[in-house]
PDB file of C-alpha atoms in Angstrom:
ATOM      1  CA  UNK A   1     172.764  46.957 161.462  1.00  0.00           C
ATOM      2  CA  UNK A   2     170.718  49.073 158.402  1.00  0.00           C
ATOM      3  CA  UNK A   3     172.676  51.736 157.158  1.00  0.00           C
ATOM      4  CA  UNK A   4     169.817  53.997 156.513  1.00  0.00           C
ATOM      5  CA  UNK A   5     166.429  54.449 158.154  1.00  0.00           C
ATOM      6  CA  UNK A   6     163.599  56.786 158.116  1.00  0.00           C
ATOM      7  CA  UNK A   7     161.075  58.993 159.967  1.00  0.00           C
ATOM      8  CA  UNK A   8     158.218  60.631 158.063  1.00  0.00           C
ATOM      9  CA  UNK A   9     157.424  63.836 159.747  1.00  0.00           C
ATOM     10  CA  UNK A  10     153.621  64.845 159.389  1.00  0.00           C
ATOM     11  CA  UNK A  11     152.740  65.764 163.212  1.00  0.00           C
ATOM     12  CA  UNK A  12     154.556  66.717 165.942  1.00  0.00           C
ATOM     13  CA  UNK A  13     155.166  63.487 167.531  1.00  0.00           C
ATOM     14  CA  UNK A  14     157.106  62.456 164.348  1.00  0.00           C
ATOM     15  CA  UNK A  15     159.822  65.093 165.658  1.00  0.00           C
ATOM     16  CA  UNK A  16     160.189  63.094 169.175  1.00  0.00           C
ATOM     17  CA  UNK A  17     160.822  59.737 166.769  1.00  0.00           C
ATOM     18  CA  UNK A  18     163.108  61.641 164.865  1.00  0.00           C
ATOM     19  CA  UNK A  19     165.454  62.759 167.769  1.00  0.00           C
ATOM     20  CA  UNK A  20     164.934  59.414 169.465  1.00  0.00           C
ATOM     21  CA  UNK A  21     165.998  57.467 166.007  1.00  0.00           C
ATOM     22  CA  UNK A  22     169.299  59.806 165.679  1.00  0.00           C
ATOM     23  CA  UNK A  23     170.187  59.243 169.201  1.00  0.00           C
ATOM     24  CA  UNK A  24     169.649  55.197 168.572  1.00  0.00           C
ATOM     25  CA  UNK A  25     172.274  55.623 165.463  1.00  0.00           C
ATOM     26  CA  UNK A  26     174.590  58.098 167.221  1.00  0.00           C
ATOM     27  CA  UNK A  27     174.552  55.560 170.096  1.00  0.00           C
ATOM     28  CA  UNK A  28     175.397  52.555 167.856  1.00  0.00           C
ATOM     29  CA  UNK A  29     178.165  54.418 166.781  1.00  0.00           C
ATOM     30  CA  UNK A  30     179.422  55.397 169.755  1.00  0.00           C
ATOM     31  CA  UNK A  31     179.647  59.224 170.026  1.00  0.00           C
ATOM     32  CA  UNK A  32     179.840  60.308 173.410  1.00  0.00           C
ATOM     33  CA  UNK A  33     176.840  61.927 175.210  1.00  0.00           C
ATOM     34  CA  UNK A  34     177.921  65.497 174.252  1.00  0.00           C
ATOM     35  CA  UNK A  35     177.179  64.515 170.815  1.00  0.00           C
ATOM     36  CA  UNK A  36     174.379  62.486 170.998  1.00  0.00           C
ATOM     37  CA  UNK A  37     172.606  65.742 172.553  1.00  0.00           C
ATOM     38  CA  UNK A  38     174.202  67.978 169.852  1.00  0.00           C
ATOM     39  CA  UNK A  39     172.877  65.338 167.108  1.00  0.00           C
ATOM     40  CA  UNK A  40     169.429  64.939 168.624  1.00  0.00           C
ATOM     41  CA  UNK A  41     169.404  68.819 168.893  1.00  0.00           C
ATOM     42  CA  UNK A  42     170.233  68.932 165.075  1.00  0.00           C
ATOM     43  CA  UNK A  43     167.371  66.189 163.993  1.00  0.00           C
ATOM     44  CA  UNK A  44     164.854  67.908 165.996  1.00  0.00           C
ATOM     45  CA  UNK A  45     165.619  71.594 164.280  1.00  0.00           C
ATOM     46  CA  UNK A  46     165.668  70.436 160.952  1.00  0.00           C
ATOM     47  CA  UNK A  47     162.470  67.879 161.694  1.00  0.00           C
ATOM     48  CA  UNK A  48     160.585  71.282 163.347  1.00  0.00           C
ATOM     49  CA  UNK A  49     161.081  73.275 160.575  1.00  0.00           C
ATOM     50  CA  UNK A  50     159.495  70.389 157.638  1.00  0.00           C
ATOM     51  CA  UNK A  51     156.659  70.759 160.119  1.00  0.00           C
ATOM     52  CA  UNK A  52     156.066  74.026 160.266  1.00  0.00           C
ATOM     53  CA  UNK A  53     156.983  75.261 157.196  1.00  0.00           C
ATOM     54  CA  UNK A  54     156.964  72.268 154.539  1.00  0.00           C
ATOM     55  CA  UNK A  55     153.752  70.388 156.455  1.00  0.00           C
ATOM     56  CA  UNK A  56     155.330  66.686 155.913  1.00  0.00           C
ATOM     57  CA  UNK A  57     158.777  65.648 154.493  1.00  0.00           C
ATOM     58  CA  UNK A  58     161.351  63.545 156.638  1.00  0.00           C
ATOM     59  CA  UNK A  59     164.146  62.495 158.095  1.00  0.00           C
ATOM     60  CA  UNK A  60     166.677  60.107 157.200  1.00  0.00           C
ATOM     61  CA  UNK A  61     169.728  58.733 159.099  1.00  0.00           C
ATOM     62  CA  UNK A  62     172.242  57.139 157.367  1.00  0.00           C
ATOM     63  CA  UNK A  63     175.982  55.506 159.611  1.00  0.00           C
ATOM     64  CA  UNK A  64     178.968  56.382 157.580  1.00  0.00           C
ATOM     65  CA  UNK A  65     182.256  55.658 157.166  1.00  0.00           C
ATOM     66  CA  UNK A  66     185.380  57.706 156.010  1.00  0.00           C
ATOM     67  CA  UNK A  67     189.228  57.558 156.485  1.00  0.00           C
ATOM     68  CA  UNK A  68     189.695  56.170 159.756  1.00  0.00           C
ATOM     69  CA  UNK A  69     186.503  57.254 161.077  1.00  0.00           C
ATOM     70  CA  UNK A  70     182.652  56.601 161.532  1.00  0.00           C
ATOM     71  CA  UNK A  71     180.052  59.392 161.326  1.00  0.00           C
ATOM     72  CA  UNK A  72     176.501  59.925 161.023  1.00  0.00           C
ATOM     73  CA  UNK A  73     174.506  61.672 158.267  1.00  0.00           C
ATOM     74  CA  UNK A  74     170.854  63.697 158.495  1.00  0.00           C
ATOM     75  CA  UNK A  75     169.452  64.715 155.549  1.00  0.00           C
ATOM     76  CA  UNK A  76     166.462  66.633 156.033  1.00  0.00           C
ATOM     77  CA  UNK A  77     164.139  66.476 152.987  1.00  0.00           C
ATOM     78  CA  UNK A  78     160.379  68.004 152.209  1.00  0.00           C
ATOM     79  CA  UNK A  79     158.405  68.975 148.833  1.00  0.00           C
ATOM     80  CA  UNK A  80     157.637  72.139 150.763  1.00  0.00           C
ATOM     81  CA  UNK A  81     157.463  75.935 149.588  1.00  0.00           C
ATOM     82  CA  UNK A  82     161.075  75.797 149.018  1.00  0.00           C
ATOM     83  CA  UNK A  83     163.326  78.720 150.989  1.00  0.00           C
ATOM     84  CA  UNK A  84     163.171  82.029 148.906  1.00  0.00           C
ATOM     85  CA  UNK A  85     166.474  83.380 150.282  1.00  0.00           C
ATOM     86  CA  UNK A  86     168.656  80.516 151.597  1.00  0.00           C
ATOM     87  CA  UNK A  87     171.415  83.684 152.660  1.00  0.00           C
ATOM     88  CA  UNK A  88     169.226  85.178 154.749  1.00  0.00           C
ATOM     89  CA  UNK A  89     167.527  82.297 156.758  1.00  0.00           C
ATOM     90  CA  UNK A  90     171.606  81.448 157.591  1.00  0.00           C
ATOM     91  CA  UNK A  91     171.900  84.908 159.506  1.00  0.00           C
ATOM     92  CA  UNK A  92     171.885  84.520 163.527  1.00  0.00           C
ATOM     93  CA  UNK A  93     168.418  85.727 164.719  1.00  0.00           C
ATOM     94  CA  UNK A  94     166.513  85.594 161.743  1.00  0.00           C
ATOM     95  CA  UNK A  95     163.309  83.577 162.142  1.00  0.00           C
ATOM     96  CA  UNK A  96     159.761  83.978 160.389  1.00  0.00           C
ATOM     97  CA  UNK A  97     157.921  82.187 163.029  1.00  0.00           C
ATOM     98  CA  UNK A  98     158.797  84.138 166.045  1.00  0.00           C
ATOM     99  CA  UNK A  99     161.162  81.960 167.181  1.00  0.00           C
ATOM    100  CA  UNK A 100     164.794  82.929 168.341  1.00  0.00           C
ATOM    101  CA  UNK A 101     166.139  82.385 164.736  1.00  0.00           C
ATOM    102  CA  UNK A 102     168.641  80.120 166.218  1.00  0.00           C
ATOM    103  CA  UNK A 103     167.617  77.236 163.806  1.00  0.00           C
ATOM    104  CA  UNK A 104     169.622  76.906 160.467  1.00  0.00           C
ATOM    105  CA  UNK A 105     172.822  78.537 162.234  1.00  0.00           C
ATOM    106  CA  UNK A 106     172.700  76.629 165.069  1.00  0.00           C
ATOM    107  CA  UNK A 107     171.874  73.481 162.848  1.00  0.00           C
ATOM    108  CA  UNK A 108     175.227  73.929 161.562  1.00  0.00           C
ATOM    109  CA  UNK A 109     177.186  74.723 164.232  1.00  0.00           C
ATOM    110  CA  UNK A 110     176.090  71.583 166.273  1.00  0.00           C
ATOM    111  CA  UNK A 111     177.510  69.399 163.355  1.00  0.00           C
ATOM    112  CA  UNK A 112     180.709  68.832 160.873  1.00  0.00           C
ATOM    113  CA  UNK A 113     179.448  69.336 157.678  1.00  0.00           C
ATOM    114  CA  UNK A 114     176.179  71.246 156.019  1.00  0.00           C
ATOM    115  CA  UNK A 115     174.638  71.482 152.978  1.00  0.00           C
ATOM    116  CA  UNK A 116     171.368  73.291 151.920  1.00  0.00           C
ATOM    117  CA  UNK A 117     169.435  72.971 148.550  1.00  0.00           C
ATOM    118  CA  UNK A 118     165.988  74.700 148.102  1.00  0.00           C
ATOM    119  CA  UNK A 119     163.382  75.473 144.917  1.00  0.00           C
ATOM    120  CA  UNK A 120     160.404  77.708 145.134  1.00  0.00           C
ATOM    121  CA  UNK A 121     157.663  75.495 144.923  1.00  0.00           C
ATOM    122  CA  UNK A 122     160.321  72.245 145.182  1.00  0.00           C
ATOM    123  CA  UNK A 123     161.144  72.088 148.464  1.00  0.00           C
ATOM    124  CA  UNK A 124     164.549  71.632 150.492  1.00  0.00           C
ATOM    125  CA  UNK A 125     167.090  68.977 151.162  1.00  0.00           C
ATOM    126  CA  UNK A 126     169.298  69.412 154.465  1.00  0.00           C
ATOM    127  CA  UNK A 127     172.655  67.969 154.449  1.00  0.00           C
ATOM    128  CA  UNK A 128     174.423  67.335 157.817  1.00  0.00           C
ATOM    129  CA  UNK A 129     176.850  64.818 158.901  1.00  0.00           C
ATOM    130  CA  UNK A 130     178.954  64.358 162.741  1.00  0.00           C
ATOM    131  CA  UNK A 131     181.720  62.511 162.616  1.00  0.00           C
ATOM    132  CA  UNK A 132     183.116  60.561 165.791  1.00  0.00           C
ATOM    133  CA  UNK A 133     186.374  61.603 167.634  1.00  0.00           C
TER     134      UNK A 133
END
């Protein structure tokens, strides 16, 4: 079993191989099915938002172990626009496409850990990690 693989995201479809490679991994690993859907939930967020607001960047999945347990790591990474204020695109119901600015918060409520690093003009790297019960 790889410990890491990849998707590239540069159309929509790449977002439905995304969620189906994280549900794969979280599988493999064992999480139950509650997680699996909060996981797949997660990938397809973070692989949404490279598409619509990087253009291409991607997704990769790495299985990882810590003290007595096994987990599974997303990091979501684009040379996009970067995020001018990372603060505000955390807040509940803020969303410059329209949408129900669920994405970011939610992102990091589904899962155990989250990170977020962004550069005008760099891009942003996604951090998130579920570890099993």
């Amino acid at each position: 079993m790889e410990n890491e693989s990849y998707v590239k995201i540069i159309s929509e479809w790449d977002i439905v191989a995304a969620r189906q490679l994280g549900r794969n991994v979280a599988k493999e690993l064992e999480f139950g099915t509650v997680d699996q859907a909060r996981i797949t939930t997660a990938i397809s967020e973070l692989a949404r938002n490279i598409y619509l607001y990087a253009g291409q960047g991607e997704i990769r999945i790495e299985r990882i172990n810590g003290r007595d347990k096994r987990g599974i790591k997303v990091i979501a990474a684009d040379n996009g626009p970067g995020i001018q204020d990372i603060r505000k695109v955390m807040e509940d119901g803020y969303s410059t496409s329209g949408g129900l600015g669920a994405g970011l918060p939610g992102v990091k409520r589904l899962m155990d850990e989250f990170d977020i690093t962004s550069s005008l003009k760099e891009g942003t790297i996604i951090t998130t990690v579920k570890w099993t019960r």
